Amino acid sequence: MISKWYINAFIEVFDDGLEGDDDNLGWRDQSSFAEGSGFAGGANQTEEWLISPEVDLTGSTGLSFQIRQEIDFLGDPDLFDVLVSTNYTTGGDPMAASWEAVDFDKTIFGDMTTSEDFDFEDYDGETVHIALKYSSTDSDSPRWRVES
């Protein structure tokens, strides 16, 4: 089950991609969770990808996936996505790969909430990368916290 791997390794696996820059834009490490935000003195336009290492699902069937997340201040639900690729090259340009969006509930909860199970059966036996894509605009800067 992907969710077990993801929960156990989330911060360690994604740590190299977390920025923590002083500009506070995009993904940053908040110790126990990753946070996507485009707010720094006001709304700012940004797009940041947090991409897992390669996940080999060979020999696996009936897969599902969950994330534990908090969504705040979201106006446009198209500003962030959970994406899956079977042709991304680790360390490469995410725009050079094909990505499939995972449909998930983007309701503003205000607290960490476990997502529904995402059906990953389409990826049985595949090697994939999972990406969290955060975007904000000059007028809409939601906050997306992902714990696992």
mmCIF file of C-alpha atoms in Angstrom:
data_model
loop_
_atom_site.group_PDB
_atom_site.id
_atom_site.type_symbol
_atom_site.label_atom_id
_atom_site.label_comp_id
_atom_site.label_asym_id
_atom_site.label_seq_id
_atom_site.Cartn_x
_atom_site.Cartn_y
_atom_site.Cartn_z
ATOM 1 C CA MET A 1 0.000 0.000 0.000
ATOM 2 C CA ILE A 2 1.517 3.325 -1.039
ATOM 3 C CA SER A 3 0.060 5.215 1.897
ATOM 4 C CA LYS A 4 2.170 3.238 4.405
ATOM 5 C CA TRP A 5 5.400 4.086 2.548
ATOM 6 C CA TYR A 6 4.410 7.698 2.154
ATOM 7 C CA ILE A 7 3.469 8.247 5.803
ATOM 8 C CA ASN A 8 6.664 6.647 7.084
ATOM 9 C CA ALA A 9 8.974 8.591 4.812
ATOM 10 C CA PHE A 10 7.216 11.865 3.999
ATOM 11 C CA ILE A 11 9.502 14.425 5.601
ATOM 12 C CA GLU A 12 12.689 12.423 4.922
ATOM 13 C CA VAL A 13 11.770 11.749 1.299
ATOM 14 C CA PHE A 14 10.654 15.259 0.437
ATOM 15 C CA ASP A 15 13.170 17.123 2.624
ATOM 16 C CA ASP A 16 15.614 17.791 -0.221
ATOM 17 C CA GLY A 17 12.871 19.622 -2.135
ATOM 18 C CA LEU A 18 11.738 21.820 0.737
ATOM 19 C CA GLU A 19 13.111 25.277 0.358
ATOM 20 C CA GLY A 20 12.839 27.207 3.616
ATOM 21 C CA ASP A 21 13.981 30.384 1.839
ATOM 22 C CA ASP A 22 13.519 33.744 3.506
ATOM 23 C CA ASP A 23 10.999 34.799 0.860
ATOM 24 C CA ASN A 24 8.455 32.370 2.378
ATOM 25 C CA LEU A 25 7.061 31.530 -1.059
ATOM 26 C CA GLY A 26 6.303 28.008 -2.252
ATOM 27 C CA TRP A 27 7.126 24.843 -0.311
ATOM 28 C CA ARG A 28 8.975 25.017 2.971
ATOM 29 C CA ASP A 29 9.804 22.665 5.811
ATOM 30 C CA GLN A 30 7.769 23.315 8.950
ATOM 31 C CA SER A 31 9.399 20.511 10.950
ATOM 32 C CA SER A 32 6.426 18.127 11.125
ATOM 33 C CA PHE A 33 4.830 19.037 7.789
ATOM 34 C CA ALA A 34 5.501 20.672 4.433
ATOM 35 C CA GLU A 35 3.748 23.970 3.796
ATOM 36 C CA GLY A 36 2.938 25.589 0.470
ATOM 37 C CA SER A 37 2.236 29.310 0.678
ATOM 38 C CA GLY A 38 2.439 32.321 -1.589
ATOM 39 C CA PHE A 39 1.746 34.844 1.154
ATOM 40 C CA ALA A 40 4.556 37.161 2.252
ATOM 41 C CA GLY A 41 3.268 40.619 3.174
ATOM 42 C CA GLY A 42 0.422 39.959 0.738
ATOM 43 C CA ALA A 43 -0.514 37.565 -2.029
ATOM 44 C CA ASN A 44 2.285 36.659 -4.458
ATOM 45 C CA GLN A 45 2.400 34.640 -7.666
ATOM 46 C CA THR A 46 4.431 31.449 -7.428
ATOM 47 C CA GLU A 47 4.446 27.818 -8.575
ATOM 48 C CA GLU A 48 6.410 25.138 -6.755
ATOM 49 C CA TRP A 49 6.630 21.356 -7.196
ATOM 50 C CA LEU A 50 7.455 18.906 -4.441
ATOM 51 C CA ILE A 51 8.248 15.601 -6.163
ATOM 52 C CA SER A 52 8.866 12.222 -4.542
ATOM 53 C CA PRO A 53 11.710 9.977 -5.524
ATOM 54 C CA GLU A 54 10.847 7.069 -7.789
ATOM 55 C CA VAL A 55 8.325 4.665 -6.224
ATOM 56 C CA ASP A 56 8.508 1.126 -7.628
ATOM 57 C CA LEU A 57 5.090 -0.534 -7.486
ATOM 58 C CA THR A 58 6.203 -3.711 -9.256
ATOM 59 C CA GLY A 59 4.370 -6.706 -7.818
ATOM 60 C CA SER A 60 1.805 -4.500 -6.082
ATOM 61 C CA THR A 61 -1.918 -4.599 -6.754
ATOM 62 C CA GLY A 62 -5.038 -2.977 -5.317
ATOM 63 C CA LEU A 63 -3.139 0.155 -4.347
ATOM 64 C CA SER A 64 -4.551 3.201 -2.582
ATOM 65 C CA PHE A 65 -3.008 6.420 -1.330
ATOM 66 C CA GLN A 66 -3.890 9.082 1.270
ATOM 67 C CA ILE A 67 -2.485 12.369 2.465
ATOM 68 C CA ARG A 68 -3.011 14.211 5.733
ATOM 69 C CA GLN A 69 -3.519 17.869 4.916
ATOM 70 C CA GLU A 70 -4.806 21.232 6.030
ATOM 71 C CA ILE A 71 -6.174 23.682 3.469
ATOM 72 C CA ASP A 72 -6.630 27.366 4.323
ATOM 73 C CA PHE A 73 -7.607 30.509 2.384
ATOM 74 C CA LEU A 74 -8.269 28.668 -0.893
ATOM 75 C CA GLY A 75 -10.217 30.595 -3.503
ATOM 76 C CA ASP A 76 -9.398 28.752 -6.734
ATOM 77 C CA PRO A 77 -9.208 24.957 -6.254
ATOM 78 C CA ASP A 78 -7.089 24.659 -9.415
ATOM 79 C CA LEU A 79 -4.133 26.276 -7.637
ATOM 80 C CA PHE A 80 -2.820 23.006 -6.263
ATOM 81 C CA ASP A 81 -2.827 19.339 -7.148
ATOM 82 C CA VAL A 82 -1.599 15.886 -6.288
ATOM 83 C CA LEU A 83 -0.090 14.531 -9.517
ATOM 84 C CA VAL A 84 1.316 11.188 -10.651
ATOM 85 C CA SER A 85 3.807 10.525 -13.440
ATOM 86 C CA THR A 86 5.112 7.314 -14.938
ATOM 87 C CA ASN A 87 7.687 9.090 -17.141
ATOM 88 C CA TYR A 88 9.258 11.769 -14.931
ATOM 89 C CA THR A 89 13.037 11.515 -14.568
ATOM 90 C CA THR A 90 14.244 12.110 -11.001
ATOM 91 C CA GLY A 91 15.807 15.564 -10.775
ATOM 92 C CA GLY A 92 14.511 16.548 -14.214
ATOM 93 C CA ASP A 93 12.173 19.273 -15.401
ATOM 94 C CA PRO A 94 8.618 18.398 -14.291
ATOM 95 C CA MET A 95 7.267 20.173 -17.363
ATOM 96 C CA ALA A 96 9.014 17.600 -19.590
ATOM 97 C CA ALA A 97 6.955 14.746 -18.099
ATOM 98 C CA SER A 98 3.306 13.758 -18.340
ATOM 99 C CA TRP A 99 1.327 14.176 -15.126
ATOM 100 C CA GLU A 100 -2.119 12.918 -14.203
ATOM 101 C CA ALA A 101 -4.053 14.832 -11.546
ATOM 102 C CA VAL A 102 -5.564 12.843 -8.694
ATOM 103 C CA ASP A 103 -9.066 14.059 -7.951
ATOM 104 C CA PHE A 104 -9.297 14.972 -4.267
ATOM 105 C CA ASP A 105 -11.380 17.035 -1.859
ATOM 106 C CA LYS A 106 -9.986 20.559 -1.555
ATOM 107 C CA THR A 107 -12.411 21.699 1.127
ATOM 108 C CA ILE A 108 -11.037 24.254 3.557
ATOM 109 C CA PHE A 109 -10.811 22.390 6.862
ATOM 110 C CA GLY A 110 -8.593 24.595 9.054
ATOM 111 C CA ASP A 111 -7.113 21.507 10.762
ATOM 112 C CA MET A 112 -5.100 18.507 9.606
ATOM 113 C CA THR A 113 -7.529 16.066 7.996
ATOM 114 C CA THR A 114 -6.885 12.694 6.378
ATOM 115 C CA SER A 115 -7.951 12.572 2.743
ATOM 116 C CA GLU A 116 -10.144 9.972 1.206
ATOM 117 C CA ASP A 117 -8.417 6.934 -0.313
ATOM 118 C CA PHE A 118 -7.073 7.740 -3.772
ATOM 119 C CA ASP A 119 -7.441 4.763 -6.093
ATOM 120 C CA PHE A 120 -3.987 3.912 -7.451
ATOM 121 C CA GLU A 121 -4.946 0.659 -9.165
ATOM 122 C CA ASP A 122 -4.131 2.266 -12.537
ATOM 123 C CA TYR A 123 -0.493 2.271 -11.411
ATOM 124 C CA ASP A 124 -0.277 -1.393 -10.316
ATOM 125 C CA GLY A 125 3.121 -2.701 -11.432
ATOM 126 C CA GLU A 126 4.350 0.749 -12.550
ATOM 127 C CA THR A 127 7.181 2.964 -11.359
ATOM 128 C CA VAL A 128 5.827 6.400 -10.451
ATOM 129 C CA HIS A 129 6.654 9.784 -9.004
ATOM 130 C CA ILE A 130 4.098 11.605 -6.872
ATOM 131 C CA ALA A 131 4.104 15.393 -6.930
ATOM 132 C CA LEU A 132 2.449 18.062 -4.857
ATOM 133 C CA LYS A 133 2.071 21.129 -7.066
ATOM 134 C CA TYR A 134 1.399 24.403 -5.263
ATOM 135 C CA SER A 135 0.472 27.614 -7.070
ATOM 136 C CA SER A 136 -0.684 31.044 -5.961
ATOM 137 C CA THR A 137 -1.529 34.313 -7.689
ATOM 138 C CA ASP A 138 -1.213 37.988 -6.839
ATOM 139 C CA SER A 139 -4.801 37.811 -5.585
ATOM 140 C CA ASP A 140 -5.148 34.225 -4.251
ATOM 141 C CA SER A 141 -2.487 32.750 -1.960
ATOM 142 C CA PRO A 142 -3.886 29.709 -0.182
ATOM 143 C CA ARG A 143 -1.953 27.752 2.411
ATOM 144 C CA TRP A 144 -1.597 23.985 1.957
ATOM 145 C CA ARG A 145 -0.046 22.009 4.774
ATOM 146 C CA VAL A 146 0.756 18.355 4.114
ATOM 147 C CA GLU A 147 1.846 16.210 7.023
ATOM 148 C CA SER A 148 2.017 12.773 5.461
#
